[in-house]
Coordinates of C-alpha atoms and ligand atoms in Angstrom, one line a residue:
M1 CA 54.5 86.5 180.9
L2 CA 54.0 89.9 182.6
L3 CA 56.7 90.4 185.3
P4 CA 57.1 93.7 187.4
E5 CA 60.2 94.7 185.6
M6 CA 58.2 94.8 182.2
E7 CA 55.6 97.0 184.0
E8 CA 58.3 99.4 185.2
A9 CA 60.0 99.5 181.7
A10 CA 56.5 100.2 180.0
M11 CA 55.8 103.1 182.5
D12 CA 59.2 104.5 182.1
A13 CA 58.8 104.4 178.2
L14 CA 55.2 106.0 178.7
R15 CA 56.7 108.8 180.7
N16 CA 60.0 109.3 179.3
D17 CA 60.3 108.2 175.7
K18 CA 58.6 109.3 172.6
F19 CA 55.3 107.3 171.8
L20 CA 56.8 106.4 168.5
R21 CA 60.3 106.4 167.0
G22 CA 61.8 106.5 170.7
E23 CA 65.0 105.6 172.2
N24 CA 63.5 101.9 173.3
V25 CA 62.7 101.2 169.6
V26 CA 66.2 101.9 168.5
K27 CA 67.8 99.8 171.5
F28 CA 65.4 96.9 170.8
E29 CA 66.3 96.7 167.2
E30 CA 70.1 96.9 168.1
E31 CA 69.7 94.4 170.9
F32 CA 67.6 92.1 168.7
A33 CA 70.0 92.1 165.9
R34 CA 73.0 91.3 168.2
F35 CA 70.8 88.5 169.8
V36 CA 70.0 87.0 166.3
G37 CA 73.5 87.7 164.7
T38 CA 72.4 90.0 162.0
D39 CA 73.8 93.5 160.9
F40 CA 70.2 94.8 161.0
A41 CA 66.9 94.4 162.8
V42 CA 63.8 96.6 161.9
S43 CA 60.8 96.7 164.1
V44 CA 57.2 96.5 162.7
S45 CA 53.8 96.1 164.2
S46 CA 53.3 92.4 163.5
G47 CA 55.0 89.2 162.0
T48 CA 52.6 89.3 159.1
N49 CA 53.8 92.9 158.2
A50 CA 57.4 91.7 158.5
L51 CA 56.9 89.0 156.0
Q52 CA 54.9 91.3 153.6
F53 CA 57.7 94.0 153.8
I54 CA 60.4 91.5 153.2
M55 CA 58.7 90.3 150.0
V56 CA 58.2 93.7 148.7
A57 CA 61.8 94.7 149.6
L58 CA 63.2 91.8 147.7
D59 CA 61.1 92.5 144.8
L60 CA 59.0 89.3 145.0
S61 CA 55.8 91.2 144.2
G62 CA 54.3 89.9 141.0
K63 CA 56.3 86.6 141.4
R64 CA 55.9 83.2 142.7
T65 CA 57.3 82.2 146.2
V66 CA 57.5 78.6 147.6
T67 CA 56.2 78.0 150.9
T68 CA 54.6 75.2 153.1
P69 CA 50.8 74.5 153.7
T70 CA 51.6 73.6 157.4
S71 CA 51.8 77.0 159.1
F72 CA 49.6 79.8 160.3
I73 CA 47.8 81.3 157.2
A74 CA 49.9 84.6 157.7
T75 CA 52.7 83.1 156.0
A76 CA 51.1 82.7 152.7
N77 CA 48.8 85.6 153.3
A78 CA 51.9 88.0 153.4
V79 CA 53.0 86.7 149.9
V80 CA 49.6 87.6 148.6
Q81 CA 49.6 91.0 150.5
A82 CA 52.8 91.8 148.9
G83 CA 51.5 91.2 145.4
G84 CA 53.0 88.0 145.0
T85 CA 51.7 84.4 144.5
P86 CA 52.2 81.6 147.2
V87 CA 53.0 78.3 145.5
F88 CA 53.0 75.4 148.1
A89 CA 55.3 72.5 148.3
D90 CA 54.7 69.6 150.9
V91 CA 56.4 69.2 154.2
D92 CA 58.8 66.5 155.2
G93 CA 56.7 64.4 157.6
S94 CA 59.7 63.9 159.8
D95 CA 60.3 67.5 160.8
F96 CA 57.0 69.1 159.9
C97 CA 59.0 71.7 157.8
L98 CA 59.0 72.6 154.0
D99 CA 60.6 69.8 152.1
P100 CA 63.5 71.1 150.1
S101 CA 63.2 68.4 147.3
M102 CA 59.4 69.4 146.8
A103 CA 60.5 73.1 147.0
E104 CA 63.1 72.5 144.2
E105 CA 60.2 71.3 141.9
A106 CA 58.4 74.7 142.3
L107 CA 61.8 76.4 141.6
R108 CA 62.0 74.4 138.5
G109 CA 58.5 75.6 137.7
G110 CA 59.8 79.2 137.7
A111 CA 59.3 80.3 141.6
A112 CA 61.5 83.2 142.4
G113 CA 61.7 83.2 146.2
L114 CA 61.8 80.4 149.1
L115 CA 59.8 80.9 152.3
P116 CA 60.5 78.0 154.7
V117 CA 58.9 78.1 158.2
H118 CA 60.7 77.0 161.4
I119 CA 57.5 75.6 162.4
Y120 CA 56.8 75.0 166.2
G121 CA 60.2 76.4 166.8
H122 CA 62.1 73.6 164.9
P123 CA 64.6 74.9 162.3
A124 CA 64.0 73.9 158.7
D125 CA 66.7 72.2 156.7
M126 CA 68.6 75.5 156.0
D127 CA 71.6 73.9 154.4
A128 CA 69.5 72.6 151.7
F129 CA 67.5 75.8 151.1
G130 CA 70.8 77.7 151.0
E131 CA 72.1 75.4 148.1
L132 CA 68.8 75.9 146.3
S133 CA 69.1 79.6 146.8
V134 CA 72.5 79.7 145.2
R135 CA 71.6 77.1 142.4
Y136 CA 68.4 79.0 141.4
G137 CA 69.6 82.5 142.2
V138 CA 66.5 83.0 144.5
P139 CA 66.3 84.6 148.1
V140 CA 65.5 82.5 151.0
V141 CA 63.2 84.2 153.5
E142 CA 62.9 82.6 157.0
D143 CA 59.5 82.5 158.7
A144 CA 61.1 82.6 162.2
C145 CA 57.8 83.8 163.8
Q146 CA 57.8 80.7 166.0
A147 CA 61.6 80.4 166.4
H148 CA 63.0 83.0 168.6
G149 CA 66.4 81.6 169.7
A150 CA 66.3 78.3 167.8
V151 CA 69.9 77.4 166.6
Y152 CA 70.9 75.7 163.4
K153 CA 74.5 74.8 163.2
G154 CA 75.7 77.2 165.6
K155 CA 73.6 80.3 164.1
R156 CA 70.4 81.4 165.2
A157 CA 67.3 81.5 163.3
G158 CA 67.0 84.9 161.7
A159 CA 70.5 84.8 160.4
L160 CA 70.1 81.8 158.2
G161 CA 68.7 83.2 155.0
T162 CA 68.4 86.6 153.1
A163 CA 65.9 88.0 155.6
A164 CA 63.8 86.8 158.5
A165 CA 60.5 87.7 160.0
F166 CA 59.6 87.4 163.7
S167 CA 56.3 87.9 165.5
F168 CA 55.9 89.1 169.0
Y169 CA 52.3 88.0 169.5
P170 CA 51.5 87.2 173.1
S171 CA 51.7 83.4 172.7
K172 CA 55.2 83.5 171.2
N173 CA 58.5 82.4 173.1
M174 CA 58.9 86.2 173.6
T175 CA 56.3 88.8 173.1
V176 CA 55.8 92.6 173.4
L177 CA 52.4 91.7 175.2
G178 CA 50.5 92.9 172.1
D179 CA 51.1 92.8 168.5
G180 CA 54.7 93.4 167.1
G181 CA 57.2 92.1 164.6
M182 CA 60.8 92.3 163.6
V183 CA 62.8 91.8 160.4
T184 CA 66.4 90.7 160.6
T185 CA 68.9 90.9 157.8
D186 CA 72.5 91.5 156.7
D187 CA 71.3 93.3 153.7
E188 CA 71.4 97.0 154.1
K189 CA 69.1 97.7 151.2
V190 CA 66.3 95.3 152.6
A191 CA 66.6 96.9 156.0
E192 CA 66.3 100.4 154.4
R193 CA 63.4 99.5 152.4
V194 CA 61.5 97.8 155.1
S195 CA 62.1 100.6 157.4
K196 CA 60.5 103.0 154.7
L197 CA 57.4 100.6 154.3
R198 CA 56.6 100.6 157.9
D199 CA 56.7 104.4 158.0
G200 CA 54.4 105.6 155.3
G201 CA 56.9 105.1 152.5
R202 CA 58.7 108.3 153.4
S203 CA 61.9 109.2 151.7
S204 CA 62.1 112.5 153.9
W205 CA 59.6 113.8 156.4
Y206 CA 57.2 115.3 153.7
E207 CA 58.3 113.1 150.7
H208 CA 56.9 109.6 150.0
D209 CA 58.3 107.7 147.2
V210 CA 56.9 104.4 147.8
L211 CA 53.5 103.0 148.9
G212 CA 54.0 102.7 152.4
Y213 CA 52.2 101.5 155.4
T214 CA 51.8 102.4 159.1
S215 CA 53.4 99.6 160.8
R216 CA 55.7 101.0 163.6
L217 CA 56.3 99.3 166.9
S218 CA 55.5 101.6 169.7
S219 CA 58.2 102.6 172.3
V220 CA 56.2 100.9 175.1
S221 CA 56.0 97.7 173.2
A222 CA 59.8 97.8 172.4
A223 CA 60.6 98.6 176.1
I224 CA 58.7 95.5 177.1
G225 CA 60.3 93.4 174.1
R226 CA 63.6 94.5 175.5
V227 CA 63.0 92.9 178.9
Q228 CA 61.5 89.9 177.2
L229 CA 64.6 89.3 175.2
R230 CA 66.7 89.2 178.4
H231 CA 64.7 86.2 179.5
L232 CA 64.4 84.4 176.5
G233 CA 67.2 82.2 177.1
E234 CA 66.1 80.9 180.4
W235 CA 62.7 80.5 179.1
N236 CA 63.7 78.5 176.0
M237 CA 65.8 76.4 178.4
R238 CA 62.8 75.7 180.4
R239 CA 60.8 74.9 177.4
R240 CA 63.5 72.4 176.3
A241 CA 63.4 70.7 179.7
V242 CA 59.5 70.4 179.5
A243 CA 60.1 68.8 176.1
A244 CA 62.6 66.3 177.5
A245 CA 60.0 65.4 180.3
Y246 CA 57.3 64.9 177.7
R247 CA 59.7 62.6 175.7
R248 CA 60.4 60.5 178.9
G249 CA 56.9 60.3 179.9
L250 CA 55.6 59.4 176.6
K251 CA 58.4 57.0 175.3
D252 CA 57.3 53.8 173.5
L253 CA 53.8 54.6 173.6
P254 CA 52.0 52.9 170.9
G255 CA 49.9 55.1 168.7
V256 CA 51.8 58.4 169.8
K257 CA 54.5 59.8 167.6
L258 CA 56.7 62.4 169.2
P259 CA 58.0 65.5 167.5
P260 CA 61.6 65.7 166.1
D261 CA 64.1 66.6 168.8
G262 CA 66.5 68.4 166.7
G263 CA 69.7 66.6 165.6
G264 CA 71.9 67.6 162.7
G265 CA 72.9 70.7 164.5
R266 CA 69.3 71.8 165.3
E267 CA 68.4 73.1 168.6
P268 CA 64.5 73.7 168.6
V269 CA 62.8 76.0 171.0
Y270 CA 59.6 74.1 171.3
H271 CA 57.2 77.0 170.6
Q272 CA 54.9 74.0 170.7
F273 CA 55.3 70.4 171.7
V274 CA 53.3 68.6 169.1
I275 CA 52.5 65.0 169.0
R276 CA 50.8 62.9 166.4
T277 CA 48.0 60.6 167.1
Q278 CA 45.1 58.9 165.2
D279 CA 43.0 59.1 168.3
R280 CA 43.2 62.9 168.6
G281 CA 39.6 63.8 168.9
W282 CA 39.1 61.4 171.7
L283 CA 42.3 62.1 173.4
Q284 CA 41.8 65.9 173.3
E285 CA 38.2 65.4 174.6
R286 CA 39.6 63.3 177.7
L287 CA 42.4 65.7 178.4
G288 CA 40.0 68.7 178.3
A289 CA 37.7 66.8 180.7
N290 CA 40.5 66.3 183.1
G291 CA 41.4 70.0 183.0
V292 CA 44.2 70.0 180.3
E293 CA 43.9 72.4 177.5
T294 CA 45.4 71.5 174.1
A295 CA 45.1 72.9 170.8
I296 CA 45.5 72.0 167.2
H297 CA 48.2 73.8 165.0
Y298 CA 46.6 73.5 162.3
P299 CA 43.4 71.7 161.5
I300 CA 43.3 72.9 158.1
P301 CA 46.5 73.3 155.8
I302 CA 46.6 76.6 154.3
H303 CA 45.8 75.5 150.7
L304 CA 42.5 74.1 152.0
Q305 CA 41.5 77.2 153.8
P306 CA 38.3 78.6 152.1
L307 CA 40.3 81.8 151.1
Y308 CA 43.0 79.6 149.2
V309 CA 40.4 77.4 147.7
R310 CA 38.6 80.4 146.3
L311 CA 41.7 82.3 145.2
F312 CA 43.7 79.4 143.7
G313 CA 41.2 76.5 143.4
Y314 CA 43.2 74.1 145.6
G315 CA 41.4 70.8 146.6
P316 CA 42.1 68.0 149.0
G317 CA 45.0 65.5 148.0
A318 CA 47.3 68.2 146.7
Y319 CA 49.7 68.0 149.7
P320 CA 49.1 64.6 151.2
A321 CA 52.0 65.0 154.1
S322 CA 50.4 68.3 155.2
E323 CA 47.0 67.0 155.1
G324 CA 47.9 63.9 157.1
L325 CA 49.4 66.3 159.8
A326 CA 46.3 68.4 160.0
K327 CA 44.4 65.3 161.0
E328 CA 46.8 64.0 163.4
V329 CA 48.6 66.9 165.1
L330 CA 47.9 67.8 168.8
S331 CA 49.6 70.7 170.7
L332 CA 50.3 69.7 174.4
P333 CA 50.6 72.4 177.1
M334 CA 53.9 74.1 176.4
H335 CA 55.2 77.1 178.4
P336 CA 58.2 78.0 180.7
L337 CA 56.0 78.0 183.9
L338 CA 54.8 74.3 183.5
S339 CA 56.2 72.3 186.5
D340 CA 57.6 68.8 186.3
E341 CA 54.4 67.6 188.0
D342 CA 52.2 69.2 185.4
V343 CA 54.0 67.4 182.7
E344 CA 53.8 64.1 184.5
Y345 CA 50.2 64.7 184.9
V346 CA 49.6 65.3 181.3
C347 CA 51.7 62.2 180.3
E348 CA 49.9 60.0 182.9
L349 CA 46.6 61.0 181.1
I350 CA 47.8 60.4 177.7
R351 CA 49.2 56.9 178.8
R352 CA 45.6 56.3 180.3
F353 CA 43.5 57.5 177.4
S354 CA 45.7 56.9 174.1
G355 CA 44.3 54.2 172.1
G356 CA 40.9 54.2 173.9
G357 CA 39.1 55.9 171.2
A358 CA 39.5 53.3 168.6
Ligands
LIG401 C1 54.5 80.7 161.4 C2 53.9 82.3 161.5 N1 54.0 83.0 160.5 C3 53.5 84.3 160.8 C4 52.8 84.6 161.8 C5 52.2 86.1 161.9 O1 52.6 86.9 163.0 P1 51.5 87.9 163.6 O2 50.6 87.2 164.2 O3 52.5 88.6 164.4 O4 51.2 88.8 162.4 C6 52.7 83.8 163.0 C7 52.0 84.1 164.2 O5 51.0 84.5 164.4 C8 53.2 82.5 162.7 O6 53.2 81.6 163.8

């Protein structure tokens, strides 16, 4: 969402701040760390780089990391880009997130890291991952790219593991109106390593002692991010209200399964509101014909993406819960500007058309 105060902050940064390494970057990192509740936040130029740099900083290069096939492909790509190997474990059909008991099997098989994803803004079962982390002596990296402001038992996503990655891509709950990302952690060493990796691997201005990248967030992006962060709470509240309205409007509808609504101390932020239906194709077509745009997150689970079939030889049937979701999930319109009438209209169409494609 572009508000006049964001334009003003961007212009001010352009005119008065350094283009890179500016005061806005430092302040955005401080404010984001305070918001999440970690000692450190280090900005980078995408969520993918945030994940990749965490993996390198935690020495997971050359090792296996367990993650979920139900995510955007960048989750697994970042592991590969860091020189590691993603191994998948299936999701828990009830919350769409990595299933800790399946993840444990991969740990028993020698995996050295855990990478749960708070998919659609719904926190994963972090107590269980915390226990696995202690039992197997492995770090837990949160993919919080869809979960800005989500809460798990009183703590915010991003402060629930060893380190976490956020994305500020324009569709996210908060954005820098371009690409951007952030790493949050309490581990000073991880923060220092990530900050070196994003800045050419510098140990001093003219000296480089690790293989670094150019992945800094610009001061203009940071200035916009600072304003967005101030609005995130009110936007997330509206997303929750929209989700509650969908629940009322779609309650008890045969053939339509609603997404998890938190519980167990979880407060999701509804990056997406995802229903499950066997009539997805028909329903999506009918909604589209009536002016309602929907999307599918994600029609192909990561292990069945051509890249992963080619790299690792996965085939259908490997992760049945994820493959089932891929066939049935449908993301309804979800953003803070939706009115109650908009939501009621979508619900009315779904009530009219669901079951009709059988
Ligand atoms: C779950 C998840 N992980 C990782 C990413 C990668 O973030 P980015 O697009 O900023 O690289 C995204 C977003 O696109 C995402 O949704």
